[in-house]
């Protein structure tokens, strides 16, 4: 159920442009970038949607956010700013059911989002 294309990326069975990795988190460039910088931060432990997260996942969710912010700082655009987004299910626009944090940067973002 939780096996997706992202599991294959974690296992290096399909290629991805990986930009960050630690014990719990992997980050790689989105194949259809929506901004000059568009990177997906995913937990190595698959969780299908944010609805499936429990208090046991609280640390993992925090690690995703901290990994994204840390990488933004390391790349030098953190002070200019960026956006992080997690889509959930149909109305959220989720298409891959392994939770992931989109990090978008390199242009001014619009609000409200589409
Ligand atoms: P979401 O619509 O929030 O579920 O986001 C899924 C994202 O995964 C989309 O932005 C896709 O472009 C991206 N994506 C799907 N397959 C791959 C892949 N093989 N490598 C990198 N990004 C991918």
PDB file of N, CA, C and O and ligand atoms in Angstrom, residues 5-6 9 14-16 28-34 38 40 86-87 92-97 100 102, ligand 1:
ATOM      1  N   UNK A   5       6.690   5.173  -6.162  1.00  0.00           N
ATOM      2  CA  UNK A   5       7.915   5.475  -6.902  1.00  0.00           C
ATOM      3  C   UNK A   5       8.978   6.080  -5.975  1.00  0.00           C
ATOM      4  O   UNK A   5      10.179   5.913  -6.209  1.00  0.00           O
ATOM      5  N   UNK A   6       8.551   6.726  -4.897  1.00  0.00           N
ATOM      6  CA  UNK A   6       9.529   7.309  -3.975  1.00  0.00           C
ATOM      7  C   UNK A   6      10.291   6.210  -3.211  1.00  0.00           C
ATOM      8  O   UNK A   6      11.471   6.391  -2.886  1.00  0.00           O
ATOM      9  N   UNK A   9      13.058   5.312  -5.392  1.00  0.00           N
ATOM     10  CA  UNK A   9      14.128   6.319  -5.345  1.00  0.00           C
ATOM     11  C   UNK A   9      14.973   6.111  -4.086  1.00  0.00           C
ATOM     12  O   UNK A   9      16.206   6.156  -4.144  1.00  0.00           O
ATOM     13  N   UNK A  14      15.445   3.588  -9.124  1.00  0.00           N
ATOM     14  CA  UNK A  14      15.281   4.504 -10.244  1.00  0.00           C
ATOM     15  C   UNK A  14      16.072   5.768  -9.920  1.00  0.00           C
ATOM     16  O   UNK A  14      16.266   6.101  -8.748  1.00  0.00           O
ATOM     17  N   UNK A  15      16.543   6.470 -10.955  1.00  0.00           N
ATOM     18  CA  UNK A  15      17.408   7.619 -10.704  1.00  0.00           C
ATOM     19  C   UNK A  15      16.643   8.828 -10.189  1.00  0.00           C
ATOM     20  O   UNK A  15      15.443   8.989 -10.473  1.00  0.00           O
ATOM     21  N   UNK A  16      17.330   9.644  -9.442  1.00  0.00           N
ATOM     22  CA  UNK A  16      16.789  10.934  -8.996  1.00  0.00           C
ATOM     23  C   UNK A  16      17.982  11.843  -8.745  1.00  0.00           C
ATOM     24  O   UNK A  16      19.087  11.365  -8.477  1.00  0.00           O
ATOM     25  N   UNK A  28      15.300  15.268  -3.142  1.00  0.00           N
ATOM     26  CA  UNK A  28      15.713  15.214  -4.553  1.00  0.00           C
ATOM     27  C   UNK A  28      14.884  16.217  -5.342  1.00  0.00           C
ATOM     28  O   UNK A  28      13.786  16.623  -4.925  1.00  0.00           O
ATOM     29  N   UNK A  29      15.414  16.612  -6.491  1.00  0.00           N
ATOM     30  CA  UNK A  29      14.737  17.619  -7.305  1.00  0.00           C
ATOM     31  C   UNK A  29      13.484  17.043  -7.945  1.00  0.00           C
ATOM     32  O   UNK A  29      13.496  15.909  -8.441  1.00  0.00           O
ATOM     33  N   UNK A  30      12.410  17.843  -7.924  1.00  0.00           N
ATOM     34  CA  UNK A  30      11.151  17.420  -8.546  1.00  0.00           C
ATOM     35  C   UNK A  30      11.352  17.303 -10.061  1.00  0.00           C
ATOM     36  O   UNK A  30      11.997  18.150 -10.688  1.00  0.00           O
ATOM     37  N   UNK A  31      10.782  16.264 -10.626  1.00  0.00           N
ATOM     38  CA  UNK A  31      10.956  16.004 -12.047  1.00  0.00           C
ATOM     39  C   UNK A  31      10.189  17.017 -12.915  1.00  0.00           C
ATOM     40  O   UNK A  31      10.527  17.214 -14.079  1.00  0.00           O
ATOM     41  N   UNK A  32       9.176  17.675 -12.347  1.00  0.00           N
ATOM     42  CA  UNK A  32       8.420  18.724 -13.046  1.00  0.00           C
ATOM     43  C   UNK A  32       8.470  19.993 -12.198  1.00  0.00           C
ATOM     44  O   UNK A  32       7.469  20.355 -11.556  1.00  0.00           O
ATOM     45  N   UNK A  33       9.613  20.697 -12.208  1.00  0.00           N
ATOM     46  CA  UNK A  33       9.778  21.823 -11.276  1.00  0.00           C
ATOM     47  C   UNK A  33       8.788  22.957 -11.537  1.00  0.00           C
ATOM     48  O   UNK A  33       8.539  23.333 -12.675  1.00  0.00           O
ATOM     49  N   UNK A  34       8.254  23.488 -10.456  1.00  0.00           N
ATOM     50  CA  UNK A  34       7.298  24.597 -10.514  1.00  0.00           C
ATOM     51  C   UNK A  34       7.934  25.925 -10.106  1.00  0.00           C
ATOM     52  O   UNK A  34       7.241  26.941  -9.994  1.00  0.00           O
ATOM     53  N   UNK A  38      12.977  23.449  -6.888  1.00  0.00           N
ATOM     54  CA  UNK A  38      11.816  22.647  -6.466  1.00  0.00           C
ATOM     55  C   UNK A  38      12.351  21.285  -6.039  1.00  0.00           C
ATOM     56  O   UNK A  38      12.709  20.449  -6.877  1.00  0.00           O
ATOM     57  N   UNK A  40      11.905  17.915  -3.269  1.00  0.00           N
ATOM     58  CA  UNK A  40      10.987  17.140  -2.428  1.00  0.00           C
ATOM     59  C   UNK A  40      11.767  16.525  -1.269  1.00  0.00           C
ATOM     60  O   UNK A  40      12.770  15.843  -1.500  1.00  0.00           O
ATOM     61  N   UNK A  86       2.862  20.729   1.785  1.00  0.00           N
ATOM     62  CA  UNK A  86       2.566  19.302   1.776  1.00  0.00           C
ATOM     63  C   UNK A  86       1.115  19.129   1.324  1.00  0.00           C
ATOM     64  O   UNK A  86       0.181  19.599   1.986  1.00  0.00           O
ATOM     65  N   UNK A  87       0.940  18.507   0.176  1.00  0.00           N
ATOM     66  CA  UNK A  87      -0.402  18.270  -0.357  1.00  0.00           C
ATOM     67  C   UNK A  87      -0.984  17.005   0.266  1.00  0.00           C
ATOM     68  O   UNK A  87      -0.265  16.033   0.505  1.00  0.00           O
ATOM     69  N   UNK A  92      -6.145  18.365  -2.096  1.00  0.00           N
ATOM     70  CA  UNK A  92      -4.835  18.975  -1.870  1.00  0.00           C
ATOM     71  C   UNK A  92      -3.911  18.848  -3.069  1.00  0.00           C
ATOM     72  O   UNK A  92      -2.867  19.488  -3.110  1.00  0.00           O
ATOM     73  N   UNK A  93      -4.299  17.978  -4.012  1.00  0.00           N
ATOM     74  CA  UNK A  93      -3.481  17.803  -5.212  1.00  0.00           C
ATOM     75  C   UNK A  93      -2.381  16.760  -5.048  1.00  0.00           C
ATOM     76  O   UNK A  93      -1.409  16.764  -5.799  1.00  0.00           O
ATOM     77  N   UNK A  94      -2.552  15.850  -4.079  1.00  0.00           N
ATOM     78  CA  UNK A  94      -1.513  14.831  -3.871  1.00  0.00           C
ATOM     79  C   UNK A  94      -1.600  13.762  -4.954  1.00  0.00           C
ATOM     80  O   UNK A  94      -2.692  13.248  -5.243  1.00  0.00           O
ATOM     81  N   UNK A  95      -0.462  13.440  -5.542  1.00  0.00           N
ATOM     82  CA  UNK A  95      -0.417  12.407  -6.590  1.00  0.00           C
ATOM     83  C   UNK A  95       0.476  11.232  -6.229  1.00  0.00           C
ATOM     84  O   UNK A  95       0.330  10.152  -6.798  1.00  0.00           O
ATOM     85  N   UNK A  96       1.423  11.443  -5.317  1.00  0.00           N
ATOM     86  CA  UNK A  96       2.291  10.352  -4.866  1.00  0.00           C
ATOM     87  C   UNK A  96       2.012  10.145  -3.379  1.00  0.00           C
ATOM     88  O   UNK A  96       2.170  11.083  -2.576  1.00  0.00           O
ATOM     89  N   UNK A  97       1.616   8.907  -3.041  1.00  0.00           N
ATOM     90  CA  UNK A  97       1.120   8.663  -1.692  1.00  0.00           C
ATOM     91  C   UNK A  97       2.223   8.122  -0.778  1.00  0.00           C
ATOM     92  O   UNK A  97       2.156   7.026  -0.220  1.00  0.00           O
ATOM     93  N   UNK A 100       5.519  13.991   1.387  1.00  0.00           N
ATOM     94  CA  UNK A 100       6.696  14.732   0.934  1.00  0.00           C
ATOM     95  C   UNK A 100       6.427  16.209   1.115  1.00  0.00           C
ATOM     96  O   UNK A 100       5.300  16.683   0.942  1.00  0.00           O
ATOM     97  N   UNK A 102       7.232  19.761  -0.373  1.00  0.00           N
ATOM     98  CA  UNK A 102       7.767  20.499  -1.514  1.00  0.00           C
ATOM     99  C   UNK A 102       8.491  21.730  -0.976  1.00  0.00           C
ATOM    100  O   UNK A 102       7.916  22.489  -0.194  1.00  0.00           O
TER     101      UNK A 102
HETATM  102  P1  LIG B   1       2.186  15.755  -5.055  1.00  0.00           P
HETATM  103  O1  LIG B   1       1.350  16.136  -6.246  1.00  0.00           O
HETATM  104  O2  LIG B   1       2.151  16.722  -3.941  1.00  0.00           O
HETATM  105  O3  LIG B   1       1.896  14.336  -4.619  1.00  0.00           O
HETATM  106  O4  LIG B   1       3.678  15.799  -5.573  1.00  0.00           O
HETATM  107  C1  LIG B   1       4.299  14.742  -6.231  1.00  0.00           C
HETATM  108  C2  LIG B   1       5.472  15.329  -6.945  1.00  0.00           C
HETATM  109  O5  LIG B   1       6.363  14.278  -7.287  1.00  0.00           O
HETATM  110  C3  LIG B   1       5.120  16.052  -8.232  1.00  0.00           C
HETATM  111  O6  LIG B   1       5.518  17.415  -8.135  1.00  0.00           O
HETATM  112  C4  LIG B   1       5.892  15.288  -9.299  1.00  0.00           C
HETATM  113  O7  LIG B   1       6.401  16.119 -10.306  1.00  0.00           O
HETATM  114  C5  LIG B   1       6.973  14.634  -8.481  1.00  0.00           C
HETATM  115  N1  LIG B   1       7.518  13.414  -9.039  1.00  0.00           N
HETATM  116  C6  LIG B   1       6.837  12.337  -9.481  1.00  0.00           C
HETATM  117  N2  LIG B   1       7.686  11.380  -9.887  1.00  0.00           N
HETATM  118  C7  LIG B   1       8.942  11.861  -9.668  1.00  0.00           C
HETATM  119  C8  LIG B   1      10.246  11.345  -9.897  1.00  0.00           C
HETATM  120  N3  LIG B   1      10.447  10.124 -10.415  1.00  0.00           N
HETATM  121  N4  LIG B   1      11.309  12.120  -9.568  1.00  0.00           N
HETATM  122  C9  LIG B   1      11.113  13.359  -9.052  1.00  0.00           C
HETATM  123  N5  LIG B   1       9.909  13.897  -8.819  1.00  0.00           N
HETATM  124  C10 LIG B   1       8.832  13.161  -9.131  1.00  0.00           C
END
